[in-house]
Amino acid sequence: MTRMTVEQAIHQALAEEMQRDPRVLLLGEGVATKHRDLVASFGAGRVRNTPLAEAIVAGTAVGAAASGLRPVVDLLFAPFLTYAMDALVNSAGKLRALSGGQFEFPLVTLAMTGSGWCVGAQHNHNLEAMFVHAPGLKVVMPSTPADFKGLMKAAIRDADPVVFFTDLGLLHQEGEVPDGEHVVPLGRAAVRRAGRDVTFVAYAKTVGVCLAAADALASDGIDAEVIDLRTLKPLDTDSVLASIAKTGRLVVVTEASGLCGVAAEIAALAATRALHRLRAPVLRLTGPDAPAPASWVLELAAVPQPDAVADAVRRLFAEVAAVA
């Protein structure tokens, strides 16, 4: 095990996969400048800076994937993915199905998202649900350095296009990462904290928010379980339903807007497949349907924080007890 940041874990995964498979190449705005060691190891043909033209970069990657290569493209900030929607959604996500399954389209698209750096609304916008809605795309959003490495390796090896989001607030978070071959399968959630009274479901930075809230609730005798989705599509419904069956209460916490989002999907899953297990209404604690502020204070106020999450759970238990 080696202690490293999320940024270092991503870099290590890229280096290992480029060493393992000569078809892997890295394209993007400044990637050759940021990863000079990869240029030295694998050549300028496989690690290439691109113009600030997201549609062209994504279109080039789709063509490379269709030609048998395995491109990884870095489009920097999530809102810039809107420039690449045709290539990612209308081509990468659909061409495998349109070929009758005859062709694979391995493509990993990297983008940073979420609060924490005060980069403003045009650079900070949680768009993950937009890509969950796109047929053929897989969507990954880890919370730990080990999972960033393991899921990045799995995404590069996958036969389908994967949109891989990095929560900005986690970029320099440190954690233990297994050395050597470490692959985390797509579509498998992780139980970060076992509990019996209430289930938290989260991903990316809000996993840490839920863990902090769970610690606070423990002093009140409330034992919370924390599920880290890790992959938003495919979604590990079995792990979520198993936890609900155990605790009977569900709280979903995301930074993204709750409108038609991942939190809404988890709530619908509970309502349609675990209603008989629920002992309280499902809670969704999400970000607002509004552009992200550039102010640090306003940015923190706009997304769920541990104290607010813990207080919401306390109110839930108090309301249920009052009705009983």
Coordinates of N, CA and C in Angstrom, one line a residue, residues 89-250:
V89 N -22.7 11.6 -26.6 CA -24.0 11.0 -26.4 C -24.6 10.4 -27.7
N90 N -24.4 11.1 -28.8 CA -25.1 10.7 -30.0 C -24.2 9.7 -30.8
S91 N -22.9 9.7 -30.5 CA -22.0 8.8 -31.3 C -21.5 7.7 -30.3
A92 N -20.6 8.1 -29.4 CA -20.0 7.1 -28.5 C -21.0 6.2 -27.8
G93 N -22.1 6.8 -27.3 CA -23.0 6.0 -26.5 C -23.9 5.1 -27.3
K94 N -24.0 5.4 -28.7 CA -25.0 4.7 -29.5 C -24.4 3.8 -30.5
L95 N -23.2 4.0 -30.9 CA -22.6 3.3 -32.1 C -22.5 1.8 -31.9
R96 N -22.3 1.4 -30.6 CA -22.2 0.0 -30.4 C -23.5 -0.7 -30.6
A97 N -24.6 -0.1 -30.2 CA -25.9 -0.6 -30.4 C -26.3 -0.5 -31.8
L98 N -25.9 0.6 -32.5 CA -26.3 0.7 -33.9 C -25.5 -0.3 -34.8
S99 N -24.4 -0.8 -34.3 CA -23.6 -1.8 -35.1 C -24.1 -3.2 -34.8
G100 N -25.2 -3.3 -34.0 CA -25.7 -4.6 -33.6 C -24.7 -5.3 -32.7
G101 N -23.9 -4.6 -31.9 CA -23.0 -5.2 -31.0 C -21.7 -5.7 -31.7
Q102 N -21.5 -5.4 -33.0 CA -20.3 -5.9 -33.7 C -19.1 -5.2 -33.3
F103 N -19.2 -3.9 -32.9 CA -18.0 -3.1 -32.6 C -18.0 -2.7 -31.1
E104 N -16.8 -2.5 -30.6 CA -16.7 -1.9 -29.2 C -16.2 -0.4 -29.4
F105 N -16.6 0.4 -28.4 CA -16.2 1.8 -28.4 C -15.6 2.1 -27.0
P106 N -14.4 1.6 -26.7 CA -13.8 1.9 -25.5 C -13.3 3.4 -25.4
L107 N -13.8 4.2 -24.6 CA -13.4 5.6 -24.5 C -13.7 6.1 -23.1
V108 N -12.7 6.7 -22.5 CA -12.9 7.3 -21.1 C -12.7 8.8 -21.3
T109 N -13.8 9.5 -20.8 CA -13.8 10.9 -20.8 C -13.7 11.4 -19.3
L110 N -12.6 12.2 -19.1 CA -12.4 12.7 -17.7 C -12.9 14.2 -17.6
A111 N -13.5 14.5 -16.4 CA -13.9 15.8 -16.2 C -14.0 16.1 -14.7
M112 N -13.7 17.3 -14.3 CA -13.7 17.7 -12.8 C -15.0 18.4 -12.6
T113 N -15.6 18.2 -11.4 CA -16.9 18.7 -11.0 C -17.0 19.0 -9.5
G114 N -18.0 19.7 -9.1 CA -18.3 19.8 -7.7 C -17.7 21.1 -7.0
S115 N -18.1 21.3 -5.8 CA -17.7 22.5 -5.1 C -16.3 22.3 -4.5
G116 N -15.7 23.3 -4.0 CA -14.5 23.2 -3.2 C -13.4 24.1 -3.7
W117 N -13.4 24.6 -4.9 CA -12.4 25.4 -5.5 C -12.9 26.9 -5.8
C118 N -14.1 27.1 -5.6 CA -14.7 28.5 -5.9 C -14.4 28.9 -7.4
V119 N -14.6 27.9 -8.3 CA -14.3 28.2 -9.7 C -15.5 28.8 -10.5
G120 N -16.7 28.9 -9.8 CA -17.8 29.6 -10.4 C -18.7 28.7 -11.2
A121 N -19.8 29.2 -11.6 CA -20.8 28.3 -12.3 C -20.4 27.7 -13.6
Q122 N -19.6 28.4 -14.4 CA -19.2 27.9 -15.7 C -18.2 26.8 -15.6
H123 N -17.6 26.6 -14.4 CA -16.6 25.5 -14.2 C -17.1 24.5 -13.2
N124 N -18.1 24.8 -12.4 CA -18.6 23.9 -11.4 C -20.1 23.7 -11.6
H125 N -20.4 22.5 -12.1 CA -21.8 22.1 -12.3 C -21.8 20.6 -12.3
N126 N -22.6 20.0 -11.4 CA -22.7 18.6 -11.3 C -23.7 18.1 -12.4
L127 N -23.1 17.6 -13.5 CA -23.9 17.2 -14.7 C -24.0 15.7 -14.8
E128 N -23.6 15.0 -13.7 CA -23.6 13.5 -13.9 C -24.9 12.9 -14.3
A129 N -26.0 13.4 -13.8 CA -27.3 12.8 -14.2 C -27.6 12.9 -15.7
M130 N -27.1 14.0 -16.3 CA -27.3 14.1 -17.8 C -26.7 12.9 -18.5
F131 N -25.5 12.4 -18.1 CA -24.9 11.3 -18.7 C -25.4 10.0 -18.3
V132 N -25.9 9.9 -17.1 CA -26.7 8.7 -16.7 C -27.9 8.5 -17.6
H133 N -28.5 9.6 -18.0 CA -29.7 9.5 -18.9 C -29.3 9.1 -20.3
A134 N -28.0 9.1 -20.7 CA -27.6 8.8 -22.1 C -27.4 7.3 -22.3
P135 N -28.2 6.7 -23.2 CA -28.0 5.2 -23.4 C -26.6 4.9 -23.9
G136 N -26.0 3.8 -23.3 CA -24.7 3.4 -23.8 C -23.5 3.9 -23.0
L137 N -23.7 5.0 -22.3 CA -22.6 5.5 -21.5 C -22.6 4.9 -20.1
K138 N -21.5 4.7 -19.5 CA -21.3 4.4 -18.1 C -20.8 5.6 -17.4
V139 N -21.1 5.8 -16.1 CA -20.7 7.0 -15.4 C -20.1 6.6 -14.0
V140 N -18.9 7.1 -13.8 CA -18.2 6.8 -12.6 C -17.9 8.0 -11.8
M141 N -18.0 8.0 -10.5 CA -17.7 9.1 -9.6 C -17.2 8.6 -8.2
P142 N -15.9 8.3 -8.1 CA -15.4 7.7 -6.9 C -15.2 8.7 -5.7
S143 N -14.9 8.1 -4.6 CA -14.7 9.0 -3.4 C -13.3 8.8 -2.7
T144 N -12.6 7.8 -3.1 CA -11.3 7.5 -2.4 C -10.2 7.3 -3.4
P145 N -8.9 7.7 -3.1 CA -7.8 7.5 -4.0 C -7.7 6.0 -4.5
A146 N -8.0 5.0 -3.7 CA -7.9 3.6 -4.1 C -8.9 3.4 -5.2
D147 N -10.1 3.9 -5.0 CA -11.2 3.7 -6.0 C -10.9 4.5 -7.3
F148 N -10.3 5.6 -7.2 CA -10.0 6.4 -8.4 C -9.0 5.5 -9.2
K149 N -8.0 4.9 -8.6 CA -7.1 4.1 -9.4 C -7.8 2.9 -9.9
G150 N -8.5 2.1 -9.0 CA -9.1 0.9 -9.5 C -10.2 1.0 -10.5
L151 N -11.0 2.1 -10.3 CA -12.1 2.3 -11.3 C -11.6 2.9 -12.6
M152 N -10.5 3.7 -12.5 CA -9.9 4.2 -13.8 C -9.4 3.1 -14.6
K153 N -8.7 2.1 -14.0 CA -8.2 1.0 -14.7 C -9.3 0.1 -15.3
A154 N -10.4 0.0 -14.6 CA -11.6 -0.8 -15.1 C -12.2 0.0 -16.2
A155 N -12.3 1.3 -16.1 CA -12.9 2.1 -17.2 C -12.1 2.0 -18.5
I156 N -10.8 2.1 -18.4 CA -10.0 2.0 -19.6 C -10.1 0.7 -20.2
R157 N -10.3 -0.4 -19.5 CA -10.4 -1.7 -20.0 C -11.8 -2.0 -20.5
D158 N -12.8 -1.2 -20.2 CA -14.2 -1.5 -20.5 C -14.4 -1.4 -22.0
A159 N -15.4 -2.1 -22.5 CA -15.7 -2.1 -24.0 C -16.6 -0.9 -24.3
D160 N -17.2 -0.3 -23.3 CA -18.1 0.8 -23.6 C -17.5 2.2 -23.1
P161 N -18.1 3.3 -23.6 CA -17.6 4.6 -23.2 C -17.9 4.9 -21.8
V162 N -17.0 5.4 -21.0 CA -17.2 5.8 -19.6 C -16.9 7.2 -19.4
V163 N -17.8 7.9 -18.7 CA -17.6 9.3 -18.3 C -17.1 9.2 -16.8
F164 N -15.9 9.7 -16.6 CA -15.3 9.6 -15.3 C -15.1 10.9 -14.6
F165 N -15.9 11.2 -13.6 CA -15.9 12.5 -12.9 C -15.0 12.5 -11.7
T166 N -14.3 13.5 -11.6 CA -13.4 13.8 -10.4 C -14.0 14.9 -9.6
D167 N -14.4 14.7 -8.4 CA -14.9 15.8 -7.5 C -13.8 16.7 -7.1
L168 N -13.8 17.9 -7.5 CA -12.7 18.9 -7.3 C -12.3 18.9 -5.8
G169 N -13.2 18.8 -4.9 CA -12.8 18.8 -3.5 C -12.0 17.6 -3.0
L170 N -12.0 16.6 -3.8 CA -11.2 15.4 -3.5 C -9.9 15.3 -4.1
L171 N -9.6 16.2 -5.0 CA -8.4 16.0 -5.9 C -7.1 15.8 -5.1
H172 N -7.0 16.5 -4.0 CA -5.7 16.4 -3.2 C -5.9 15.7 -1.9
Q173 N -7.0 15.0 -1.8 CA -7.3 14.1 -0.6 C -6.3 12.9 -0.7
E174 N -5.8 12.5 0.4 CA -4.8 11.4 0.5 C -5.5 10.2 1.0
G175 N -5.0 9.0 0.6 CA -5.5 7.7 1.1 C -4.6 6.6 0.7
E176 N -4.8 5.4 1.3 CA -3.9 4.3 1.0 C -4.4 3.7 -0.3
V177 N -3.5 3.4 -1.2 CA -3.8 2.8 -2.5 C -3.0 1.5 -2.7
P178 N -3.6 0.4 -3.1 CA -2.9 -0.8 -3.3 C -1.8 -0.7 -4.4
D179 N -0.7 -1.3 -4.2 CA 0.4 -1.2 -5.3 C 0.0 -2.2 -6.3
G180 N 0.5 -2.0 -7.5 CA 0.4 -2.9 -8.6 C -1.0 -3.1 -9.1
E181 N -1.4 -4.3 -9.6 CA -2.7 -4.5 -10.2 C -3.8 -4.4 -9.2
H182 N -4.6 -3.3 -9.4 CA -5.7 -3.0 -8.5 C -6.8 -2.5 -9.4
V183 N -7.8 -3.4 -9.6 CA -9.0 -3.0 -10.5 C -10.2 -3.1 -9.7
V184 N -11.1 -2.1 -9.7 CA -12.4 -2.1 -9.0 C -13.4 -2.3 -10.1
P185 N -14.3 -3.3 -10.0 CA -15.3 -3.5 -11.1 C -16.3 -2.4 -11.1
L186 N -16.7 -2.0 -12.3 CA -17.7 -1.0 -12.5 C -19.1 -1.6 -12.0
G187 N -19.9 -0.8 -11.4 CA -21.2 -1.2 -11.0 C -21.3 -1.9 -9.7
R188 N -20.3 -1.7 -8.8 CA -20.3 -2.3 -7.5 C -20.1 -1.2 -6.4
A189 N -21.1 -1.1 -5.6 CA -21.1 -0.1 -4.5 C -20.2 -0.6 -3.4
A190 N -19.8 0.3 -2.4 CA -19.1 -0.1 -1.3 C -19.8 0.3 0.0
V191 N -19.7 -0.5 1.0 CA -20.3 -0.1 2.3 C -19.1 0.5 3.1
R192 N -19.2 1.8 3.3 CA -18.1 2.6 4.0 C -18.2 2.5 5.5
R193 N -19.5 2.3 6.0 CA -19.7 2.2 7.4 C -21.0 1.4 7.6
A194 N -20.9 0.3 8.3 CA -22.0 -0.6 8.6 C -22.9 0.0 9.7
G195 N -24.2 -0.1 9.6 CA -25.1 0.4 10.6 C -26.4 -0.3 10.5
R196 N -27.3 0.0 11.5 CA -28.6 -0.8 11.6 C -29.8 0.1 11.6
D197 N -29.6 1.5 11.7 CA -30.8 2.3 12.0 C -31.2 3.1 10.7
V198 N -30.3 3.6 9.9 CA -30.6 4.4 8.8 C -29.5 4.2 7.7
T199 N -29.9 4.2 6.5 CA -29.0 4.1 5.3 C -28.7 5.4 4.7
F200 N -27.4 5.8 4.6 CA -27.0 6.9 3.8 C -26.5 6.4 2.4
V201 N -27.0 7.0 1.3 CA -26.5 6.6 0.0 C -25.9 7.9 -0.6
A202 N -24.6 7.8 -1.0 CA -23.9 9.0 -1.5 C -22.9 8.6 -2.5
Y203 N -22.2 9.6 -3.1 CA -21.1 9.3 -4.0 C -20.2 10.5 -4.0
A204 N -18.9 10.3 -4.4 CA -17.9 11.4 -4.4 C -17.8 12.1 -3.0
K205 N -17.7 13.4 -3.0 CA -17.4 14.1 -1.8 C -18.5 13.9 -0.7
T206 N -19.7 13.7 -1.1 CA -20.8 13.5 -0.1 C -20.7 12.2 0.7
V207 N -19.9 11.3 0.3 CA -19.6 10.1 1.1 C -18.9 10.6 2.4
G208 N -17.9 11.4 2.3 CA -17.3 12.0 3.5 C -18.2 12.8 4.4
V209 N -19.2 13.5 3.7 CA -20.2 14.2 4.5 C -21.0 13.3 5.3
C210 N -21.4 12.2 4.7 CA -22.3 11.2 5.4 C -21.5 10.5 6.5
L211 N -20.3 10.2 6.3 CA -19.5 9.5 7.3 C -19.3 10.5 8.5
A212 N -19.1 11.8 8.3 CA -19.0 12.7 9.4 C -20.4 12.8 10.1
A213 N -21.5 12.8 9.3 CA -22.8 12.9 9.9 C -23.1 11.6 10.8
A214 N -22.7 10.5 10.2 CA -22.9 9.2 11.0 C -22.1 9.2 12.3
D215 N -20.9 9.8 12.3 CA -20.2 9.9 13.6 C -20.9 10.8 14.6
A216 N -21.5 11.9 14.1 CA -22.3 12.8 15.0 C -23.5 12.1 15.5
L217 N -24.2 11.3 14.7 CA -25.4 10.7 15.1 C -25.2 9.5 16.1
A218 N -24.0 9.0 16.0 CA -23.7 7.9 16.9 C -23.8 8.3 18.4
S219 N -23.5 9.6 18.7 CA -23.6 10.1 20.0 C -25.0 10.2 20.5
D220 N -26.0 10.1 19.5 CA -27.4 10.1 19.8 C -28.0 8.7 19.8
G221 N -27.1 7.7 19.7 CA -27.6 6.4 19.6 C -28.2 5.9 18.3
I222 N -27.9 6.7 17.3 CA -28.4 6.4 15.9 C -27.2 5.8 15.1
D223 N -27.4 4.6 14.7 CA -26.3 3.8 14.0 C -26.6 3.9 12.5
A224 N -25.8 4.6 11.8 CA -26.0 4.9 10.4 C -25.1 4.0 9.5
E225 N -25.6 3.5 8.4 CA -24.8 2.8 7.4 C -24.6 3.7 6.2
V226 N -23.4 3.7 5.7 CA -23.0 4.6 4.6 C -22.7 3.8 3.3
I227 N -23.4 4.0 2.3 CA -23.2 3.3 1.0 C -22.6 4.3 0.0
D228 N -21.4 3.9 -0.5 CA -20.7 4.7 -1.5 C -21.1 4.0 -2.9
L229 N -21.8 4.7 -3.7 CA -22.2 4.1 -5.0 C -21.0 3.9 -5.9
R230 N -20.1 4.8 -6.0 CA -18.9 4.7 -6.8 C -19.2 4.8 -8.3
T231 N -20.1 3.9 -8.8 CA -20.5 3.9 -10.1 C -22.0 4.3 -10.2
L232 N -22.3 5.3 -10.9 CA -23.7 5.8 -11.0 C -24.5 5.0 -12.1
K233 N -23.7 4.5 -13.1 CA -24.3 3.7 -14.2 C -23.2 2.8 -14.7
P234 N -23.3 1.5 -14.5 CA -24.5 0.7 -14.0 C -24.6 1.0 -12.4
L235 N -25.8 1.0 -12.0 CA -26.1 1.3 -10.6 C -26.2 -0.1 -9.8
D236 N -25.6 -0.1 -8.6 CA -25.6 -1.3 -7.8 C -26.9 -1.3 -6.9
T237 N -28.0 -1.6 -7.5 CA -29.3 -1.6 -6.8 C -29.4 -2.6 -5.7
D238 N -28.7 -3.7 -5.9 CA -28.8 -4.8 -4.9 C -28.2 -4.3 -3.5
S239 N -27.1 -3.6 -3.6 CA -26.5 -3.2 -2.3 C -27.3 -2.1 -1.6
V240 N -28.0 -1.2 -2.4 CA -28.9 -0.2 -1.8 C -30.1 -0.9 -1.2
L241 N -30.7 -1.8 -1.9 CA -31.9 -2.5 -1.4 C -31.6 -3.4 -0.2
A242 N -30.4 -4.0 -0.2 CA -30.0 -4.8 1.0 C -29.9 -4.0 2.2
S243 N -29.3 -2.8 2.1 CA -29.1 -1.9 3.2 C -30.5 -1.4 3.7
I244 N -31.4 -1.0 2.8 CA -32.7 -0.5 3.2 C -33.4 -1.6 3.9
A245 N -33.3 -2.9 3.5 CA -34.0 -4.0 4.2 C -33.5 -4.1 5.6
K246 N -32.2 -3.8 5.8 CA -31.7 -3.9 7.2 C -32.1 -2.7 8.1
T247 N -32.0 -1.5 7.5 CA -32.2 -0.3 8.4 C -33.7 0.2 8.4
G248 N -34.4 0.1 7.3 CA -35.7 0.6 7.2 C -35.8 2.1 6.9
R249 N -34.7 2.8 6.8 CA -34.7 4.2 6.5 C -33.7 4.6 5.5
L250 N -34.0 5.5 4.6 CA -33.1 5.9 3.6 C -32.9 7.4 3.5

